[in-house]
GROMACS .gro file of C-alpha atoms in nm:
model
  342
    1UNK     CA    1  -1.734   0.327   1.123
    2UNK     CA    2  -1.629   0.574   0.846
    3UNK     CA    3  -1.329   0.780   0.818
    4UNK     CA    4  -1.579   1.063   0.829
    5UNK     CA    5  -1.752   0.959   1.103
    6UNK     CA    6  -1.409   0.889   1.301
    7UNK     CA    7  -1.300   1.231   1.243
    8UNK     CA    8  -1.655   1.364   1.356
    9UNK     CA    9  -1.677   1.208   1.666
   10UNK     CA   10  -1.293   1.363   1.740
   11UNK     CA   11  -1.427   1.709   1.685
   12UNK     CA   12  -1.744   1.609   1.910
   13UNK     CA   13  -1.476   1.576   2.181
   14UNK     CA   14  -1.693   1.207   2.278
   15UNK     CA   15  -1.380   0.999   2.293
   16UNK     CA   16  -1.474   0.712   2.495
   17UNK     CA   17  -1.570   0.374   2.378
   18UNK     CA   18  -1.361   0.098   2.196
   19UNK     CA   19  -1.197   0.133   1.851
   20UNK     CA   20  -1.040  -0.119   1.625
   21UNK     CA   21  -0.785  -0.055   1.362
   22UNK     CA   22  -0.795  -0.316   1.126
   23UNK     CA   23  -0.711  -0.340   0.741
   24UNK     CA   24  -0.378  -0.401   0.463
   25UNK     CA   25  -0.343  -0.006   0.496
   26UNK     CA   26  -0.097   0.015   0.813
   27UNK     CA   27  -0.036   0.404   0.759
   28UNK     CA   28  -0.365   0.487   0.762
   29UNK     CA   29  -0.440   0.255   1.073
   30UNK     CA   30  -0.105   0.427   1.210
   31UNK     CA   31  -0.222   0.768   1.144
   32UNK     CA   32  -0.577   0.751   1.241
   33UNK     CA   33  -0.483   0.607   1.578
   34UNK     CA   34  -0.175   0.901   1.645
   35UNK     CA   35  -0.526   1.127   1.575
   36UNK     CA   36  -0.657   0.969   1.926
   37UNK     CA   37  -0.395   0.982   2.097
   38UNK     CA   38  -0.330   1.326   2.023
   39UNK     CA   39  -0.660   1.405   2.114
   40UNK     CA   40  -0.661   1.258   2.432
   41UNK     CA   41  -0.290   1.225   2.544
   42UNK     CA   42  -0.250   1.608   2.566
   43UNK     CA   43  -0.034   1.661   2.858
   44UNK     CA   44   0.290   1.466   2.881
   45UNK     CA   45   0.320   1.521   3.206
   46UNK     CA   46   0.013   1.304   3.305
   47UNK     CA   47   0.090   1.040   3.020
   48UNK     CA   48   0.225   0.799   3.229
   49UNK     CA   49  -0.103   0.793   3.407
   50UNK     CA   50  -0.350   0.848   3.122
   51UNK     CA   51  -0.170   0.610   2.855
   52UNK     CA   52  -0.134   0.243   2.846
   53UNK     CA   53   0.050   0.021   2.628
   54UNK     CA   54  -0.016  -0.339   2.593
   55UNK     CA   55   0.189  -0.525   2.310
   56UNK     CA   56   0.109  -0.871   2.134
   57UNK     CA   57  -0.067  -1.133   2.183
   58UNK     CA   58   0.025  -1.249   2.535
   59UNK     CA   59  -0.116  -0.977   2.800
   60UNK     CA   60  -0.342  -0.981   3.104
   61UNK     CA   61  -0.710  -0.922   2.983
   62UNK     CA   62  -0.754  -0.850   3.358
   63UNK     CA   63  -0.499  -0.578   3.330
   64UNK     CA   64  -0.652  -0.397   3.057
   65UNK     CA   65  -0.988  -0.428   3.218
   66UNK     CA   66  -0.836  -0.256   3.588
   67UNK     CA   67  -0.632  -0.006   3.333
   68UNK     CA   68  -1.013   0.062   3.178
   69UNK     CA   69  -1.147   0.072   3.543
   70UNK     CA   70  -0.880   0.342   3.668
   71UNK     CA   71  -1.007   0.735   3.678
   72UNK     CA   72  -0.793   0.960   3.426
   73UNK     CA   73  -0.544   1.201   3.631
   74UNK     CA   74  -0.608   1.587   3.550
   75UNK     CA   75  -0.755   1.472   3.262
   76UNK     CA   76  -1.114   1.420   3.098
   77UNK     CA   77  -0.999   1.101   2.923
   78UNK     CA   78  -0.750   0.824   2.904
   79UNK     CA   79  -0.617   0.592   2.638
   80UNK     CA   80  -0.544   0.228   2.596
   81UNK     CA   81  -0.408   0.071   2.378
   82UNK     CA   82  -0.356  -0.270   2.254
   83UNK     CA   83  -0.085  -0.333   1.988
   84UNK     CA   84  -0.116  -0.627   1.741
   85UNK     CA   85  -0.303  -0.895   1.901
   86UNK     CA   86  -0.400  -1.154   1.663
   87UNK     CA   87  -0.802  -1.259   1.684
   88UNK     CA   88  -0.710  -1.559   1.451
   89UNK     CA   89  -0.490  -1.745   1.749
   90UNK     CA   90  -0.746  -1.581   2.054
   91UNK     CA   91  -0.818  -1.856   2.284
   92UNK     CA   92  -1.225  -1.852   2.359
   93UNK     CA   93  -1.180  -1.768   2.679
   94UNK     CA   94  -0.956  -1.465   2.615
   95UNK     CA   95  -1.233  -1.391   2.336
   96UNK     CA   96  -1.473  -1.399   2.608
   97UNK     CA   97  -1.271  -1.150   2.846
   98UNK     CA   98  -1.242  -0.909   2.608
   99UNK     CA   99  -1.625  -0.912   2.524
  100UNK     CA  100  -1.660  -0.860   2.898
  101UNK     CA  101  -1.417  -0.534   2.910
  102UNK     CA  102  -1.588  -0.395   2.580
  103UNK     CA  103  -1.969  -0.408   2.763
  104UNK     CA  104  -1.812  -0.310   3.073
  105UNK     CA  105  -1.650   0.000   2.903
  106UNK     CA  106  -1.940   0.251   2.893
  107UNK     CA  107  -1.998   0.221   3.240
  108UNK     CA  108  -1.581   0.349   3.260
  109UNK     CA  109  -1.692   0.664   2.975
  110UNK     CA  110  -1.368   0.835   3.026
  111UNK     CA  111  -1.155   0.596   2.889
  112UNK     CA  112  -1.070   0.497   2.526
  113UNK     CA  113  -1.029   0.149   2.420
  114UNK     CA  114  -0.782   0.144   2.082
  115UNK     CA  115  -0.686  -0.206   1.909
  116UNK     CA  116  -0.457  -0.194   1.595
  117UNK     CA  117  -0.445  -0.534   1.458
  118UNK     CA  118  -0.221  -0.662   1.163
  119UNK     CA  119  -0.342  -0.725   0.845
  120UNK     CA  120  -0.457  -1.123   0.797
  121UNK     CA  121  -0.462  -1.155   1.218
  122UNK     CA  122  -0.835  -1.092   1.237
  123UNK     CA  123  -1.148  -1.215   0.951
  124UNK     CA  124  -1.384  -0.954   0.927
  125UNK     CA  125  -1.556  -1.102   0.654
  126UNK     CA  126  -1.700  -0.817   0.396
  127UNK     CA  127  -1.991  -0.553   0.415
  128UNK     CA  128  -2.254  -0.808   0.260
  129UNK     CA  129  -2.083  -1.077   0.460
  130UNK     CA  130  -1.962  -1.044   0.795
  131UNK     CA  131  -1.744  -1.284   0.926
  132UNK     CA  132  -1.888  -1.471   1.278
  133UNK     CA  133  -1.657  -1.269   1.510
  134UNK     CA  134  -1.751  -0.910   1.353
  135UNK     CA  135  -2.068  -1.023   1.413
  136UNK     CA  136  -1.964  -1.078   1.740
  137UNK     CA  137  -1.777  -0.769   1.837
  138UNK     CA  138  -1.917  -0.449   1.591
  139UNK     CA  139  -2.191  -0.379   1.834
  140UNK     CA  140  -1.948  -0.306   2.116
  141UNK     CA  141  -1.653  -0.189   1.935
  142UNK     CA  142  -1.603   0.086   1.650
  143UNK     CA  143  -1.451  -0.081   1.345
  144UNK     CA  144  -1.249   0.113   1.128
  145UNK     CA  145  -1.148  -0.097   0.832
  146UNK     CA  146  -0.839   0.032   0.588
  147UNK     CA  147  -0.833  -0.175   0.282
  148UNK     CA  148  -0.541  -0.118   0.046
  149UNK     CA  149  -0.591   0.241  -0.096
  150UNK     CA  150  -0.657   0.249  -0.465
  151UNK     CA  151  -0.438   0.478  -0.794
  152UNK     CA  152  -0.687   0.750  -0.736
  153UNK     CA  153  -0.695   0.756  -0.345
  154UNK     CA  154  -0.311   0.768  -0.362
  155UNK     CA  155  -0.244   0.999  -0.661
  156UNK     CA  156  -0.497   1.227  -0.426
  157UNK     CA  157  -0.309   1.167  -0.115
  158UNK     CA  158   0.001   1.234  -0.288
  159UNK     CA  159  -0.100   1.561  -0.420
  160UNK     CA  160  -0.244   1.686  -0.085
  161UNK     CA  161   0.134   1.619   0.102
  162UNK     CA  162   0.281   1.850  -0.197
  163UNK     CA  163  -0.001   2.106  -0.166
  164UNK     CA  164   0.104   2.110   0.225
  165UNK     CA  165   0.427   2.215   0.141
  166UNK     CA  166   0.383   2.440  -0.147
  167UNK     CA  167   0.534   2.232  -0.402
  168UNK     CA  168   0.350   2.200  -0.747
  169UNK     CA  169   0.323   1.882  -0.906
  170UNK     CA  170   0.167   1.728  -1.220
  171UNK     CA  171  -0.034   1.412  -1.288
  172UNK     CA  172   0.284   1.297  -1.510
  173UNK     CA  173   0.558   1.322  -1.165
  174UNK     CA  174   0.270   1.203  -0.988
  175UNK     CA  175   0.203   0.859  -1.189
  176UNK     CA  176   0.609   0.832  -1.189
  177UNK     CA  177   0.599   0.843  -0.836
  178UNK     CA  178   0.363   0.584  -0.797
  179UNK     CA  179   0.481   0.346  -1.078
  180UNK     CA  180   0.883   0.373  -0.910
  181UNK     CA  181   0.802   0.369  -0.583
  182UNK     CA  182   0.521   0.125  -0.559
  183UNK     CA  183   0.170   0.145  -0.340
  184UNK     CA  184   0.272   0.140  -0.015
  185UNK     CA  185   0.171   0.422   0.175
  186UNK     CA  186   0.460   0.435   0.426
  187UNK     CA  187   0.732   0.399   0.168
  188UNK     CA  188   0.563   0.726  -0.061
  189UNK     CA  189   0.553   0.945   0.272
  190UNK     CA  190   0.940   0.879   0.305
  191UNK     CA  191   1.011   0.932  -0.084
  192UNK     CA  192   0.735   1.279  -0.062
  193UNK     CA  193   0.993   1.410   0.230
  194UNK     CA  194   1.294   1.281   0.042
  195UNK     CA  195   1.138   1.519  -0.227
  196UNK     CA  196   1.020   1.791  -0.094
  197UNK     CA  197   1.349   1.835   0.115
  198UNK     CA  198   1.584   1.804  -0.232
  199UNK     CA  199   1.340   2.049  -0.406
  200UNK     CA  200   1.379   2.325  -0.121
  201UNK     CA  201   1.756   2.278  -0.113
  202UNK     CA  202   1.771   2.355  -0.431
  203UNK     CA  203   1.518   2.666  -0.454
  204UNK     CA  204   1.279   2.497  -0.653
  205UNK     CA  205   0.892   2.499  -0.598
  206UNK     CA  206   0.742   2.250  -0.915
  207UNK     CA  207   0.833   1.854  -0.905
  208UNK     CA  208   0.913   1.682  -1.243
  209UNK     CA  209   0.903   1.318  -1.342
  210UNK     CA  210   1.289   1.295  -1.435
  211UNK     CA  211   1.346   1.438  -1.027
  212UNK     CA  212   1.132   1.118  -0.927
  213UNK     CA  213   1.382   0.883  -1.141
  214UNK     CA  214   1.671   1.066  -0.988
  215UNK     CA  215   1.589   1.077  -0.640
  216UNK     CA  216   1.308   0.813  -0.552
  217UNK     CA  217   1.425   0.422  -0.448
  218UNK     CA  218   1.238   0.214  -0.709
  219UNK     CA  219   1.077  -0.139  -0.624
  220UNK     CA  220   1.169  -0.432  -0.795
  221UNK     CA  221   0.869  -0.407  -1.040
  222UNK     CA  222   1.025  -0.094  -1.140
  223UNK     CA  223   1.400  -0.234  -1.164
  224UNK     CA  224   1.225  -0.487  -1.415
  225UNK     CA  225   1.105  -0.186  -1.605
  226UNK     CA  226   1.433  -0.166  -1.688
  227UNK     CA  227   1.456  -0.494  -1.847
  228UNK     CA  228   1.109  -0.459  -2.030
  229UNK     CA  229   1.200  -0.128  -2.110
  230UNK     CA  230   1.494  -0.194  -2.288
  231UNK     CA  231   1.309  -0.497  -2.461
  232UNK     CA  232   1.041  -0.235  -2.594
  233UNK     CA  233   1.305   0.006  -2.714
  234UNK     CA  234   1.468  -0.314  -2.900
  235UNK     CA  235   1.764  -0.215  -2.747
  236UNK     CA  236   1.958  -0.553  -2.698
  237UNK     CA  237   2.234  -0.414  -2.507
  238UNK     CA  238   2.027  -0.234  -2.269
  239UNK     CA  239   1.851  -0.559  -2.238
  240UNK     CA  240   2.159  -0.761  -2.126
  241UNK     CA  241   2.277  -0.508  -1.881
  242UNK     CA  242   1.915  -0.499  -1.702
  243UNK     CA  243   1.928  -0.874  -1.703
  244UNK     CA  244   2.277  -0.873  -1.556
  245UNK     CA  245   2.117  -0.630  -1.255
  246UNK     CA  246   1.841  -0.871  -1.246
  247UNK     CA  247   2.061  -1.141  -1.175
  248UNK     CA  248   2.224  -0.963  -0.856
  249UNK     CA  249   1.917  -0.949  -0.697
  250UNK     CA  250   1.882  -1.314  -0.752
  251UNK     CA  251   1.568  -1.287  -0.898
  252UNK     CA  252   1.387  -1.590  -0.984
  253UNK     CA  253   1.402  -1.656  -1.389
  254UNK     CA  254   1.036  -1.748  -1.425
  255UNK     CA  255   0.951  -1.469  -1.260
  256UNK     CA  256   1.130  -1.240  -1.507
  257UNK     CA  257   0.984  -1.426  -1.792
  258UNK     CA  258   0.649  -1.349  -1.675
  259UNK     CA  259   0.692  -0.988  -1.617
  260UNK     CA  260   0.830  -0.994  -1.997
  261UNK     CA  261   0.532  -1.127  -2.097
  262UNK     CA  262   0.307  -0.885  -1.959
  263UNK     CA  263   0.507  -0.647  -2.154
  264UNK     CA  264   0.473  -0.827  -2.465
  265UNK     CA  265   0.073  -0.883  -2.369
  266UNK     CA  266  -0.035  -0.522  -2.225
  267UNK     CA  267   0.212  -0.378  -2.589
  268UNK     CA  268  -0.027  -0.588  -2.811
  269UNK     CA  269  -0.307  -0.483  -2.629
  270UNK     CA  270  -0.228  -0.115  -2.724
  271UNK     CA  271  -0.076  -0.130  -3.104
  272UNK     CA  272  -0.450  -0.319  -3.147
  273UNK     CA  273  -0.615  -0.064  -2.981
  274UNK     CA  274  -0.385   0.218  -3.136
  275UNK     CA  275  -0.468  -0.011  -3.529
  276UNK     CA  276  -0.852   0.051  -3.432
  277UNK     CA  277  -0.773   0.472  -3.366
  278UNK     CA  278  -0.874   0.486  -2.991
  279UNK     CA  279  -0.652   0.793  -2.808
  280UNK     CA  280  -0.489   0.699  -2.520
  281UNK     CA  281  -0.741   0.813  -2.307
  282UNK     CA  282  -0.971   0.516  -2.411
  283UNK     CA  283  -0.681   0.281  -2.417
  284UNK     CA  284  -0.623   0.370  -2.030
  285UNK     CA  285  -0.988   0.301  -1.946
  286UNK     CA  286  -1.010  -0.044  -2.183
  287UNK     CA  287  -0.708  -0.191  -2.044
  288UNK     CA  288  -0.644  -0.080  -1.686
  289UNK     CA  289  -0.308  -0.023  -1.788
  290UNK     CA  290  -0.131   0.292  -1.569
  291UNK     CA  291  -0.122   0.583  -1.784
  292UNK     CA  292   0.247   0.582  -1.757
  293UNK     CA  293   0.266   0.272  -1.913
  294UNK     CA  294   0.064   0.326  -2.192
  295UNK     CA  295   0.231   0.672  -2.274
  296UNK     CA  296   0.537   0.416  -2.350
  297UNK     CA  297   0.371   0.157  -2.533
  298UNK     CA  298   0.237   0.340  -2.773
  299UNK     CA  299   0.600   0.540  -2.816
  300UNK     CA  300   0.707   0.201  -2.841
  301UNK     CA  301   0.432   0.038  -3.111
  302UNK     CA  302   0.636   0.200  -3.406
  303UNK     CA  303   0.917   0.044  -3.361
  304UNK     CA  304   0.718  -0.295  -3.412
  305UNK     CA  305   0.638  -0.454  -3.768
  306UNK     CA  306   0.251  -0.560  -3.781
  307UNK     CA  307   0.201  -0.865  -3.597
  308UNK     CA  308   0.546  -0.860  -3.451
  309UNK     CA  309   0.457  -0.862  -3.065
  310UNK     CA  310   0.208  -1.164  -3.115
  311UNK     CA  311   0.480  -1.329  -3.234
  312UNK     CA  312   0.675  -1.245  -3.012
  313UNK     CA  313   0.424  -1.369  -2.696
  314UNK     CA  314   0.415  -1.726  -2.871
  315UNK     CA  315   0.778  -1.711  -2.861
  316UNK     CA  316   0.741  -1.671  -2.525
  317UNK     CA  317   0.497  -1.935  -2.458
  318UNK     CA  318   0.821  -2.155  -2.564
  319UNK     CA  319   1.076  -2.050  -2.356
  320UNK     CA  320   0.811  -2.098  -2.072
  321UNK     CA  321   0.746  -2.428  -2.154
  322UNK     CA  322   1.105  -2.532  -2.231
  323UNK     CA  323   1.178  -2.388  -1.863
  324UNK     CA  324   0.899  -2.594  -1.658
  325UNK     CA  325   0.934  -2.920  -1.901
  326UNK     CA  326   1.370  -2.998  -1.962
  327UNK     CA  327   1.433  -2.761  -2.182
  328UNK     CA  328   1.697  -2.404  -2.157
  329UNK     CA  329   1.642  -2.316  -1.816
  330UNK     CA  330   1.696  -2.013  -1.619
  331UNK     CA  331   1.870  -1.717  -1.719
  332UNK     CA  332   2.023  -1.897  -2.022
  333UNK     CA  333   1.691  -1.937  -2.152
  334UNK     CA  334   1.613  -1.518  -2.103
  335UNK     CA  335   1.943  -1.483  -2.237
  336UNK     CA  336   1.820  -1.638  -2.575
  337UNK     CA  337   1.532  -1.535  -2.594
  338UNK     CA  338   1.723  -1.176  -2.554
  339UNK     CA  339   1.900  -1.283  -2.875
  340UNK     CA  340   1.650  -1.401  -3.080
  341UNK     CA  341   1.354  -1.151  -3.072
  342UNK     CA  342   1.508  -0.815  -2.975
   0.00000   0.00000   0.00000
């Protein structure tokens, strides 16, 4: 079933039958299941009666099937839900219970069936290839899948909470928002009301990209920006002192040297592409690189002799080798390379 189609059928006002909510998106799962509820749970005062809970792995299939079997109280529907089972440790014969309660449900048409599942605790399989237990279940059950949402979907998504609450923003704050604050959809709603509740107390209406690096918690790619950052400005001192906050979050060395060279990679991939007079446009497209990224590269390419950041990747290739094989290890070895090529 389609996000459409979901939101369809709650209009229709048909909300019996059996729904899972399945996929690496937990906000949408979150927030498409609150739309159920809210469409059937409309009274509080009959909630206790219309509203079940079951949580984890360990519950009574024979409960949920008596809680499916139970009339709704002053109400047209009911809801049930089930809260992070996991189909990959499902006995057979709890499998087997729960394909009993999900034909049995249309003969109970008044009450709604809702499973939210983690992500990695069921195996759908894909579109072309459904896994054995999809195969199983989709004929009974309406499966609403929420794979991780992609730039566009969340630039979009982004834009729409602003729009809600009359704030302008531009594709730049937009892209800094992403980049700082990573892809997960539950930390961006808290840094969009972090936000939008700074910009009202201070009477402004527009969102810029230097009020997302003010106000936004960063992730610890974007800490490392600071690092790469400082390496691309050839700005040694910067360097150190990123390194230094590197080091208090005890992150791993090798994982450091690998985000450097990325830099160094994705900055050779642009000065070429800059050499051969594409616009950044083009360069966004050819590389995949976030236009935020790219926007610094190529600020950074002139401060780079011809053939410098090549170099500077087999230099690289060195340390790495020196740190798997005896040679400078660790931080030392970042430390150096710190010295030698910025």
């Amino acid at each position: 079933m389609q996000e459409k189609e979901f939101k369809e059928l709650l209009k229709s006002g048909r909300l019996g039958g059996a729904f899972l909510f399945t996929g690496e998106e937990d906000y949408l799962k979150r927030h498409y299941l609150s739309l159920l509820r809210r469409a059937i749970v409309t009274d509080e005062a009959f909630a206790p009666f219309n509203h079940s809970v079951y949580d984890g792995q360990d519950v009574s299939l024979a409960s949920i099937l008596d809680a499916v079997k139970a009339p709704p109280v002053f109400a047209d529907y009911k809801l049930i839900e089930w809260r992070f089972p996991s189909f990959n440790k499902m006995k057979e014969s709890d499998l087997c219970a729960l394909e009993d309660i999900l034909v049995a449900l249309p003969d109970y048409d008044y009450t709604a069936l809702a499973i939210i599942v983690a992500d990695g605790e069921i195996d759908l399989g894909t579109d072309k290839k459904p896994s054995k237990l999809r195969r199983r279940l989709e004929k009974e059950i309406n499966i609403l899948n929420f794979p991780a949402s992609t730039d566009s979907a969340l630039l979009s998504w982004m834009k729409r909470h602003f729009d809600h609450d009359g704030i302008a923003v531009s594709a730049e704050a937009l892209g800094a928002l992403l980049f700082r604050s990573g892809h997960s959809m539950d930390v961006l709603n808290n840094e969009i009301t972090k936000l939008v509740y700074y910009l009202k107390a201070n009477a402004r209406s527009s969102l810029t990209a230097e009020d997302v690096s003010s106000i936004c918690s960063s992730t610890t790619e974007c800490d490392s920006f600071a690092l790469t950052n400082a390496l691309l400005e050839k700005n040694k001192r910067a360097a150190y002192l990123a390194l230094e906050e590197l080091k208090t979050e005890r992150l791993d060395p090798q994982v450091i040297l690998g985000m450097i060279a990325k830099t160094y990679s994705e900055l050779t991939a642009i000065t070429l592409l800059k050499d051969e007079g594409q616009d950044q446009a083009s360069m966004e497209k050819i590389t995949g690189i976030h236009p935020y990224k790219v926007k610094s590269y190529i600020r950074s390419s002139r401060l780079f002799k011809p053939g410098a950041p090549k170099a500077i990747l087999e230099e690289l290739s060195r340390v790495d080798v020196g740190m798997k094989f005896g040679g400078v290890m660790g931080y030392t070895a970042i430390e150096m390379f710190i010295a030698k090529c910025v």
